[in-house]
């Protein structure tokens, strides 16, 4: 009997390529991660029968297949030669018996004598620059040197649930260097109210006698006065020092006495009070004409046309106003760097010239109410305003509240005065802010801190009612006195969460300011790193899935990946450096303030078009 020979059927190896159904759309590109099994790119592909076109096929198709095969062969050979040259060059620099110096796994730079000492991971034995690459502070770097074991960002796990950390609310102790998820973190201590400040876990707090907080301590605020029904903001100590209470009381009494004397002279009042008028005026008052021993009471008739304000007083008031508030500035020099006194003692320096009218435009100091944003150039006017201001929060609807913060939605067409004052204040710090009078077409989302006095504004962002060009944010501002507290990324996150509710994918209005592009770079990096760390075991990543998960446009996603050097093109395939670079970013780059979607009380406006939640819908004018 003949022996049966089984021949193994070999299938040609198919090289992974970019899957793009529509070449004009970037959101359908699938990027291969470095976790996927690497194909044999360095070996030249053998000429297979299936690759050879039939005799009846055109010559152009045969030439195209031959050219693509030759190109892949040349690329693989070039990559192999380049790798061998680098290894050979590095070996030639070493002497006989000399060991190669350690190399940073993040920046690929070798250890130098003038640089800081590299840290070695206990698990993967990879080296890192603690300050340059991992951005550790001096205290943390000193404590790491004392530890017996240390885990890099690619190997660190949550100390509570022992899972990989990929959330934006992660924390890392500055003493023991342990890390936790935001939901797994124990009670700790924040020495300052800055968002990127150090944090100490409960065990380290007890060893150092620190007070334990679950979150950063709230902003200190002075309680309101007791025994009064209407709340009035407290007067700052500096204001009380400049304004004498006895002098102000005397001035008010004199004003009331003058008003009573004028009412008696015109027959509007019967009560006689001491008048501060001169003796000549008092003599004229005593020499009133009498009829049969009785005073002429004809001026007391109900239907008599008696003016409420005397003409002499009105002329004196108009003249004094023209002299005090002249239409033209007293000097042609406009002061640069005005000081804005916002709320209770918080002072910041303006960067650009104000857009206020005179006398606020040329005043060196501006005083603004922290609730209604009423702005003046005199401290006394602000004190008087506080006594009568009844506002406790921005005018509008509260759409979000969490962890001592609240968002208010203010319509520019309904609350025009408040929105104009908000734009005038932002004009002091944003150079590209041009429109501050036409606010009817915008909606303002104001971020406030909840204090014992009320809702104090800390920042805002505006948005067009009918956005064009996929703009979900027009202007962004965080007041300088509350910067470095994570409010900028929180405002950006709210804009993207509103886009998620609208089933849209958008981006900010261009051009961005200098501080604006820094805030967006940090937010995009944090969102993409959290997504890649969460999907680290996936072989392929789709740009469309990233866009739908983060609500960031595909163009911004690709730009940020290229800026952070996370994407590369090798052999015609886009490869994402997940394990080689993305997972090596420090956890501080993923950390940010974020909005809880479950606590948003907001509904999108109805639209006529059908929006598919599985597609990257864009903004259109309705």
CSV table of C-alpha atoms in Angstrom, one decimal, residues 105-464:
chain,number,residue,atom,x,y,z
A,105,UNK,CA,13.5,54.4,28.8
A,106,UNK,CA,11.4,57.5,28.1
A,107,UNK,CA,13.8,60.0,26.5
A,108,UNK,CA,16.3,57.5,25.2
A,109,UNK,CA,19.2,59.5,26.6
A,110,UNK,CA,22.2,57.9,28.4
A,111,UNK,CA,23.3,58.6,31.9
A,112,UNK,CA,25.6,61.6,32.0
A,113,UNK,CA,27.6,63.0,34.9
A,114,UNK,CA,25.9,66.4,34.9
A,115,UNK,CA,22.4,64.9,34.7
A,116,UNK,CA,20.4,63.6,37.6
A,117,UNK,CA,20.8,59.9,38.6
A,118,UNK,CA,18.4,57.5,36.9
A,119,UNK,CA,15.8,55.5,38.7
A,120,UNK,CA,15.5,51.8,38.1
A,121,UNK,CA,12.1,50.1,38.3
A,122,UNK,CA,11.9,47.1,40.6
A,123,UNK,CA,9.7,45.0,38.2
A,124,UNK,CA,10.9,45.8,34.6
A,125,UNK,CA,14.4,47.2,35.5
A,126,UNK,CA,13.8,50.2,33.2
A,127,UNK,CA,15.5,53.5,33.9
A,128,UNK,CA,13.9,56.9,34.1
A,129,UNK,CA,14.8,60.5,34.8
A,130,UNK,CA,12.8,61.3,38.0
A,131,UNK,CA,12.6,65.1,37.4
A,132,UNK,CA,13.1,65.5,33.7
A,133,UNK,CA,10.8,62.7,32.4
A,134,UNK,CA,8.6,61.7,35.3
A,135,UNK,CA,8.3,65.4,36.6
A,136,UNK,CA,8.7,64.4,40.2
A,137,UNK,CA,9.2,67.2,42.7
A,138,UNK,CA,12.3,67.5,44.9
A,139,UNK,CA,10.5,66.0,48.0
A,140,UNK,CA,9.3,63.0,46.1
A,141,UNK,CA,12.7,62.4,44.4
A,142,UNK,CA,14.4,62.4,47.8
A,143,UNK,CA,11.8,60.0,49.3
A,144,UNK,CA,12.1,57.6,46.3
A,145,UNK,CA,15.9,57.2,46.9
A,146,UNK,CA,15.2,56.0,50.4
A,147,UNK,CA,12.7,53.3,49.3
A,148,UNK,CA,13.7,49.7,48.8
A,149,UNK,CA,11.4,49.2,45.8
A,150,UNK,CA,9.9,51.6,43.2
A,151,UNK,CA,7.5,50.9,40.3
A,152,UNK,CA,7.5,52.9,37.1
A,153,UNK,CA,4.2,54.2,35.6
A,154,UNK,CA,4.0,51.2,33.4
A,155,UNK,CA,4.2,48.7,36.3
A,156,UNK,CA,2.5,50.6,39.2
A,157,UNK,CA,-0.8,49.2,40.4
A,158,UNK,CA,-3.5,50.5,42.8
A,159,UNK,CA,-2.5,49.8,46.4
A,160,UNK,CA,-6.1,49.0,47.3
A,161,UNK,CA,-7.6,47.0,44.4
A,162,UNK,CA,-4.2,46.0,42.8
A,163,UNK,CA,-5.5,47.0,39.3
A,164,UNK,CA,-3.9,49.1,36.6
A,165,UNK,CA,-4.4,52.8,37.1
A,166,UNK,CA,-6.0,54.6,34.1
A,167,UNK,CA,-8.4,57.2,35.7
A,168,UNK,CA,-7.9,61.0,35.8
A,169,UNK,CA,-8.6,61.2,39.5
A,170,UNK,CA,-5.6,59.1,40.6
A,171,UNK,CA,-3.5,60.2,43.6
A,172,UNK,CA,0.1,59.4,44.5
A,173,UNK,CA,1.6,59.8,48.0
A,174,UNK,CA,4.7,62.1,48.2
A,175,UNK,CA,6.3,60.1,51.0
A,176,UNK,CA,5.7,56.4,50.3
A,177,UNK,CA,5.2,56.8,46.5
A,178,UNK,CA,2.1,54.5,46.5
A,179,UNK,CA,-0.7,55.2,44.0
A,180,UNK,CA,-4.5,54.7,44.1
A,181,UNK,CA,-7.5,55.1,41.9
A,182,UNK,CA,-9.6,58.2,42.8
A,183,UNK,CA,-12.4,55.9,44.1
A,184,UNK,CA,-10.0,53.7,46.1
A,185,UNK,CA,-7.9,56.5,47.6
A,186,UNK,CA,-7.9,56.7,51.4
A,187,UNK,CA,-8.2,59.9,53.4
A,188,UNK,CA,-5.2,62.2,53.0
A,189,UNK,CA,-3.7,65.6,53.4
A,190,UNK,CA,-3.2,68.5,50.9
A,191,UNK,CA,-0.8,71.1,52.2
A,192,UNK,CA,-2.2,73.7,49.7
A,193,UNK,CA,-5.3,74.4,47.6
A,194,UNK,CA,-3.4,74.0,44.3
A,195,UNK,CA,-4.6,71.1,42.2
A,196,UNK,CA,-1.0,69.8,41.5
A,197,UNK,CA,0.1,70.1,45.1
A,198,UNK,CA,1.6,67.2,47.1
A,199,UNK,CA,-0.6,64.7,48.7
A,200,UNK,CA,0.0,62.4,51.7
A,201,UNK,CA,-1.8,59.2,52.5
A,202,UNK,CA,-3.3,58.4,55.9
A,203,UNK,CA,-0.4,56.4,57.2
A,204,UNK,CA,2.1,59.1,56.3
A,205,UNK,CA,-0.1,61.7,57.8
A,206,UNK,CA,-0.2,59.9,61.1
A,207,UNK,CA,3.6,59.5,61.1
A,208,UNK,CA,4.0,63.3,60.4
A,209,UNK,CA,1.1,64.6,62.5
A,210,UNK,CA,-0.8,66.0,59.5
A,211,UNK,CA,-4.5,66.8,59.5
A,212,UNK,CA,-6.4,64.4,57.2
A,213,UNK,CA,-8.7,65.7,54.5
A,214,UNK,CA,-10.7,63.7,51.9
A,215,UNK,CA,-10.3,66.6,49.4
A,216,UNK,CA,-8.4,69.9,49.2
A,217,UNK,CA,-9.5,72.3,52.0
A,218,UNK,CA,-12.1,74.8,50.9
A,219,UNK,CA,-11.3,78.4,50.1
A,220,UNK,CA,-11.4,80.3,53.4
A,221,UNK,CA,-14.2,82.9,53.5
A,222,UNK,CA,-15.6,85.2,56.2
A,223,UNK,CA,-19.1,84.4,57.5
A,224,UNK,CA,-21.8,87.0,57.0
A,225,UNK,CA,-23.0,89.4,59.7
A,226,UNK,CA,-25.5,88.2,62.2
A,227,UNK,CA,-28.7,89.7,63.2
A,228,UNK,CA,-29.7,91.0,59.8
A,229,UNK,CA,-32.2,89.5,57.4
A,230,UNK,CA,-30.6,90.8,54.2
A,231,UNK,CA,-27.0,89.5,53.7
A,232,UNK,CA,-24.3,92.1,52.9
A,233,UNK,CA,-20.8,91.1,52.0
A,234,UNK,CA,-18.3,92.0,54.7
A,235,UNK,CA,-16.1,95.0,54.2
A,236,UNK,CA,-12.4,94.3,53.7
A,237,UNK,CA,-10.0,95.5,56.4
A,238,UNK,CA,-8.2,97.8,53.9
A,239,UNK,CA,-11.4,99.4,53.0
A,240,UNK,CA,-12.4,100.0,56.6
A,241,UNK,CA,-9.0,101.6,57.3
A,242,UNK,CA,-9.3,104.1,54.5
A,243,UNK,CA,-12.9,105.0,55.2
A,244,UNK,CA,-13.5,106.5,58.7
A,245,UNK,CA,-16.8,105.3,60.2
A,246,UNK,CA,-17.4,108.4,62.3
A,247,UNK,CA,-16.8,110.7,59.3
A,248,UNK,CA,-19.2,108.6,57.2
A,249,UNK,CA,-21.9,108.7,59.9
A,250,UNK,CA,-21.6,112.5,60.2
A,251,UNK,CA,-21.9,112.9,56.5
A,252,UNK,CA,-25.0,110.8,56.4
A,253,UNK,CA,-26.6,112.8,59.2
A,254,UNK,CA,-25.8,116.1,57.5
A,255,UNK,CA,-27.4,114.8,54.3
A,256,UNK,CA,-30.6,113.8,56.1
A,257,UNK,CA,-30.8,117.1,57.9
A,258,UNK,CA,-30.4,119.0,54.7
A,259,UNK,CA,-33.1,116.9,53.0
A,260,UNK,CA,-35.5,117.6,55.9
A,261,UNK,CA,-34.8,121.3,55.8
A,262,UNK,CA,-35.5,121.4,52.1
A,263,UNK,CA,-38.8,119.5,52.6
A,264,UNK,CA,-39.9,122.0,55.4
A,265,UNK,CA,-39.0,125.0,53.2
A,266,UNK,CA,-41.2,123.6,50.4
A,267,UNK,CA,-44.0,122.6,52.7
A,268,UNK,CA,-43.5,118.9,52.2
A,269,UNK,CA,-43.0,118.1,55.9
A,270,UNK,CA,-44.2,119.5,59.3
A,271,UNK,CA,-41.4,118.2,61.5
A,272,UNK,CA,-38.8,120.8,62.4
A,273,UNK,CA,-35.2,119.4,62.7
A,274,UNK,CA,-32.0,121.3,63.2
A,275,UNK,CA,-30.8,122.5,59.8
A,276,UNK,CA,-27.2,122.9,58.8
A,277,UNK,CA,-28.2,125.8,56.6
A,278,UNK,CA,-26.6,129.2,57.0
A,279,UNK,CA,-28.0,131.9,59.2
A,280,UNK,CA,-29.1,134.0,56.2
A,281,UNK,CA,-31.2,131.0,55.0
A,282,UNK,CA,-32.7,130.6,58.5
A,283,UNK,CA,-33.6,134.3,58.6
A,284,UNK,CA,-35.3,134.1,55.2
A,285,UNK,CA,-37.2,131.1,56.5
A,286,UNK,CA,-38.4,133.1,59.5
A,287,UNK,CA,-39.5,136.1,57.4
A,288,UNK,CA,-42.3,134.1,55.6
A,289,UNK,CA,-45.4,136.2,54.7
A,290,UNK,CA,-48.3,135.8,57.2
A,291,UNK,CA,-52.0,136.3,56.5
A,292,UNK,CA,-54.1,137.2,59.6
A,293,UNK,CA,-51.5,135.7,61.9
A,294,UNK,CA,-51.5,132.4,59.9
A,295,UNK,CA,-48.8,130.9,57.7
A,296,UNK,CA,-49.5,130.7,54.0
A,297,UNK,CA,-50.3,127.0,53.4
A,298,UNK,CA,-51.1,127.3,49.7
A,299,UNK,CA,-48.0,125.3,48.9
A,300,UNK,CA,-49.4,122.4,50.8
A,301,UNK,CA,-52.3,121.8,48.4
A,302,UNK,CA,-52.5,118.2,47.2
A,303,UNK,CA,-52.7,119.2,43.5
A,304,UNK,CA,-49.9,121.8,43.6
A,305,UNK,CA,-47.2,121.3,41.1
A,306,UNK,CA,-44.2,121.2,43.5
A,307,UNK,CA,-40.8,120.0,42.1
A,308,UNK,CA,-39.2,117.2,44.0
A,309,UNK,CA,-35.7,118.7,43.4
A,310,UNK,CA,-34.9,122.3,43.4
A,311,UNK,CA,-33.5,123.8,40.2
A,312,UNK,CA,-30.5,125.2,42.0
A,313,UNK,CA,-29.6,121.7,43.4
A,314,UNK,CA,-30.1,120.1,40.0
A,315,UNK,CA,-27.8,122.7,38.3
A,316,UNK,CA,-25.2,122.2,41.0
A,317,UNK,CA,-25.4,118.4,40.6
A,318,UNK,CA,-25.0,118.6,36.8
A,319,UNK,CA,-22.0,120.9,37.0
A,320,UNK,CA,-20.3,118.8,39.6
A,321,UNK,CA,-20.8,115.7,37.5
A,322,UNK,CA,-19.3,117.3,34.4
A,323,UNK,CA,-16.3,118.4,36.3
A,324,UNK,CA,-15.8,115.0,38.0
A,325,UNK,CA,-16.6,112.7,35.1
A,326,UNK,CA,-15.2,114.5,32.0
A,327,UNK,CA,-15.8,112.8,28.7
A,328,UNK,CA,-12.1,113.0,27.8
A,329,UNK,CA,-9.3,111.6,30.0
A,330,UNK,CA,-7.4,114.2,32.0
A,331,UNK,CA,-4.1,112.9,30.5
A,332,UNK,CA,-3.3,111.1,27.3
A,333,UNK,CA,-1.3,108.4,29.1
A,334,UNK,CA,-3.3,105.3,29.8
A,335,UNK,CA,-2.1,103.4,32.8
A,336,UNK,CA,-0.8,99.9,32.0
A,337,UNK,CA,-1.4,97.1,34.5
A,338,UNK,CA,-4.5,98.2,36.3
A,339,UNK,CA,-5.2,96.4,39.5
A,340,UNK,CA,-8.5,94.6,39.7
A,341,UNK,CA,-9.8,94.1,43.3
A,342,UNK,CA,-12.2,91.3,43.0
A,343,UNK,CA,-14.4,90.3,45.9
A,344,UNK,CA,-12.9,90.2,49.4
A,345,UNK,CA,-9.3,91.2,49.1
A,346,UNK,CA,-8.4,89.2,46.0
A,347,UNK,CA,-6.2,91.4,43.8
A,348,UNK,CA,-4.8,90.7,40.4
A,349,UNK,CA,-2.9,92.8,37.8
A,350,UNK,CA,-4.5,93.3,34.4
A,351,UNK,CA,-2.4,92.3,31.4
A,352,UNK,CA,-4.0,94.4,28.7
A,353,UNK,CA,-5.7,97.8,28.6
A,354,UNK,CA,-9.3,97.9,29.7
A,355,UNK,CA,-12.3,98.5,27.5
A,356,UNK,CA,-14.3,100.4,30.1
A,357,UNK,CA,-15.4,104.0,29.5
A,358,UNK,CA,-14.1,106.9,31.5
A,359,UNK,CA,-13.3,107.2,34.4
A,360,UNK,CA,-12.8,103.5,34.7
A,361,UNK,CA,-10.6,103.3,31.6
A,362,UNK,CA,-7.8,105.6,33.1
A,363,UNK,CA,-8.3,104.6,36.8
A,364,UNK,CA,-5.3,102.7,38.3
A,365,UNK,CA,-7.6,100.5,40.5
A,366,UNK,CA,-10.9,98.7,39.6
A,367,UNK,CA,-13.2,97.3,42.2
A,368,UNK,CA,-15.7,94.6,41.1
A,369,UNK,CA,-18.5,92.8,43.0
A,370,UNK,CA,-17.9,89.1,43.1
A,371,UNK,CA,-21.6,88.3,42.7
A,372,UNK,CA,-23.1,90.8,40.2
A,373,UNK,CA,-19.8,92.0,38.7
A,374,UNK,CA,-20.6,95.7,39.2
A,375,UNK,CA,-17.3,97.5,38.6
A,376,UNK,CA,-16.3,100.9,39.9
A,377,UNK,CA,-13.1,102.9,40.5
A,378,UNK,CA,-13.8,104.0,44.0
A,379,UNK,CA,-13.7,102.0,47.2
A,380,UNK,CA,-16.5,104.0,48.8
A,381,UNK,CA,-18.8,103.2,45.9
A,382,UNK,CA,-18.1,99.5,46.3
A,383,UNK,CA,-18.9,99.7,50.0
A,384,UNK,CA,-22.2,101.4,49.3
A,385,UNK,CA,-22.9,98.8,46.6
A,386,UNK,CA,-22.3,95.9,49.0
A,387,UNK,CA,-24.9,97.3,51.4
A,388,UNK,CA,-27.6,97.1,48.7
A,389,UNK,CA,-26.5,94.2,46.6
A,390,UNK,CA,-28.8,91.2,47.0
A,391,UNK,CA,-27.2,88.8,44.5
A,392,UNK,CA,-25.8,85.6,45.8
A,393,UNK,CA,-25.1,83.8,42.5
A,394,UNK,CA,-24.9,84.5,38.8
A,395,UNK,CA,-28.3,85.1,37.1
A,396,UNK,CA,-29.2,81.9,35.3
A,397,UNK,CA,-30.0,78.2,35.7
A,398,UNK,CA,-27.7,76.0,37.8
A,399,UNK,CA,-26.9,72.9,35.7
A,400,UNK,CA,-24.2,71.2,37.7
A,401,UNK,CA,-23.0,70.9,41.4
A,402,UNK,CA,-20.3,68.7,42.8
A,403,UNK,CA,-17.6,69.0,45.4
A,404,UNK,CA,-18.2,72.6,46.3
A,405,UNK,CA,-18.4,73.8,42.7
A,406,UNK,CA,-21.4,74.7,40.5
A,407,UNK,CA,-22.0,75.7,36.9
A,408,UNK,CA,-24.6,78.3,35.8
A,409,UNK,CA,-26.0,78.7,32.3
A,410,UNK,CA,-26.5,82.4,31.5
A,411,UNK,CA,-28.2,83.5,28.3
A,412,UNK,CA,-26.6,86.6,26.8
A,413,UNK,CA,-29.9,87.8,25.4
A,414,UNK,CA,-31.7,87.6,28.7
A,415,UNK,CA,-28.9,88.8,31.1
A,416,UNK,CA,-27.2,91.3,28.8
A,417,UNK,CA,-25.8,93.6,31.5
A,418,UNK,CA,-24.2,90.7,33.5
A,419,UNK,CA,-22.6,89.1,30.3
A,420,UNK,CA,-21.2,92.5,29.2
A,421,UNK,CA,-19.6,93.0,32.5
A,422,UNK,CA,-18.2,89.5,32.3
A,423,UNK,CA,-16.7,90.2,28.9
A,424,UNK,CA,-15.2,93.5,30.0
A,425,UNK,CA,-13.4,91.8,32.9
A,426,UNK,CA,-12.1,89.0,30.6
A,427,UNK,CA,-10.8,91.8,28.2
A,428,UNK,CA,-8.3,92.6,30.9
A,429,UNK,CA,-6.6,89.2,30.6
A,430,UNK,CA,-7.3,88.0,27.0
A,431,UNK,CA,-5.7,89.8,24.0
A,432,UNK,CA,-7.9,88.0,21.4
A,433,UNK,CA,-11.2,89.1,23.2
A,434,UNK,CA,-12.8,91.6,20.8
A,435,UNK,CA,-16.5,91.4,21.3
A,436,UNK,CA,-17.9,92.5,24.6
A,437,UNK,CA,-21.1,94.4,23.6
A,438,UNK,CA,-22.8,91.9,21.3
A,439,UNK,CA,-23.5,89.1,23.7
A,440,UNK,CA,-27.0,88.2,22.5
A,441,UNK,CA,-25.8,85.3,20.3
A,442,UNK,CA,-23.8,83.6,23.0
A,443,UNK,CA,-24.5,81.4,26.1
A,444,UNK,CA,-22.2,81.7,29.1
A,445,UNK,CA,-21.4,78.8,31.4
A,446,UNK,CA,-20.1,80.3,34.7
A,447,UNK,CA,-18.1,78.2,37.2
A,448,UNK,CA,-18.5,79.2,40.8
A,449,UNK,CA,-17.1,78.2,44.2
A,450,UNK,CA,-19.7,77.6,46.9
A,451,UNK,CA,-18.8,79.5,50.0
A,452,UNK,CA,-20.7,80.7,53.1
A,453,UNK,CA,-21.4,84.0,51.4
A,454,UNK,CA,-22.7,82.6,48.2
A,455,UNK,CA,-21.5,81.5,44.7
A,456,UNK,CA,-18.3,83.2,43.9
A,457,UNK,CA,-17.3,83.2,40.2
A,458,UNK,CA,-13.8,81.7,39.3
A,459,UNK,CA,-14.1,81.3,35.5
A,460,UNK,CA,-16.4,80.8,32.6
A,461,UNK,CA,-16.5,79.8,28.9
A,462,UNK,CA,-18.9,81.0,26.2
A,463,UNK,CA,-20.5,79.2,23.4
A,464,UNK,CA,-22.4,80.3,20.3
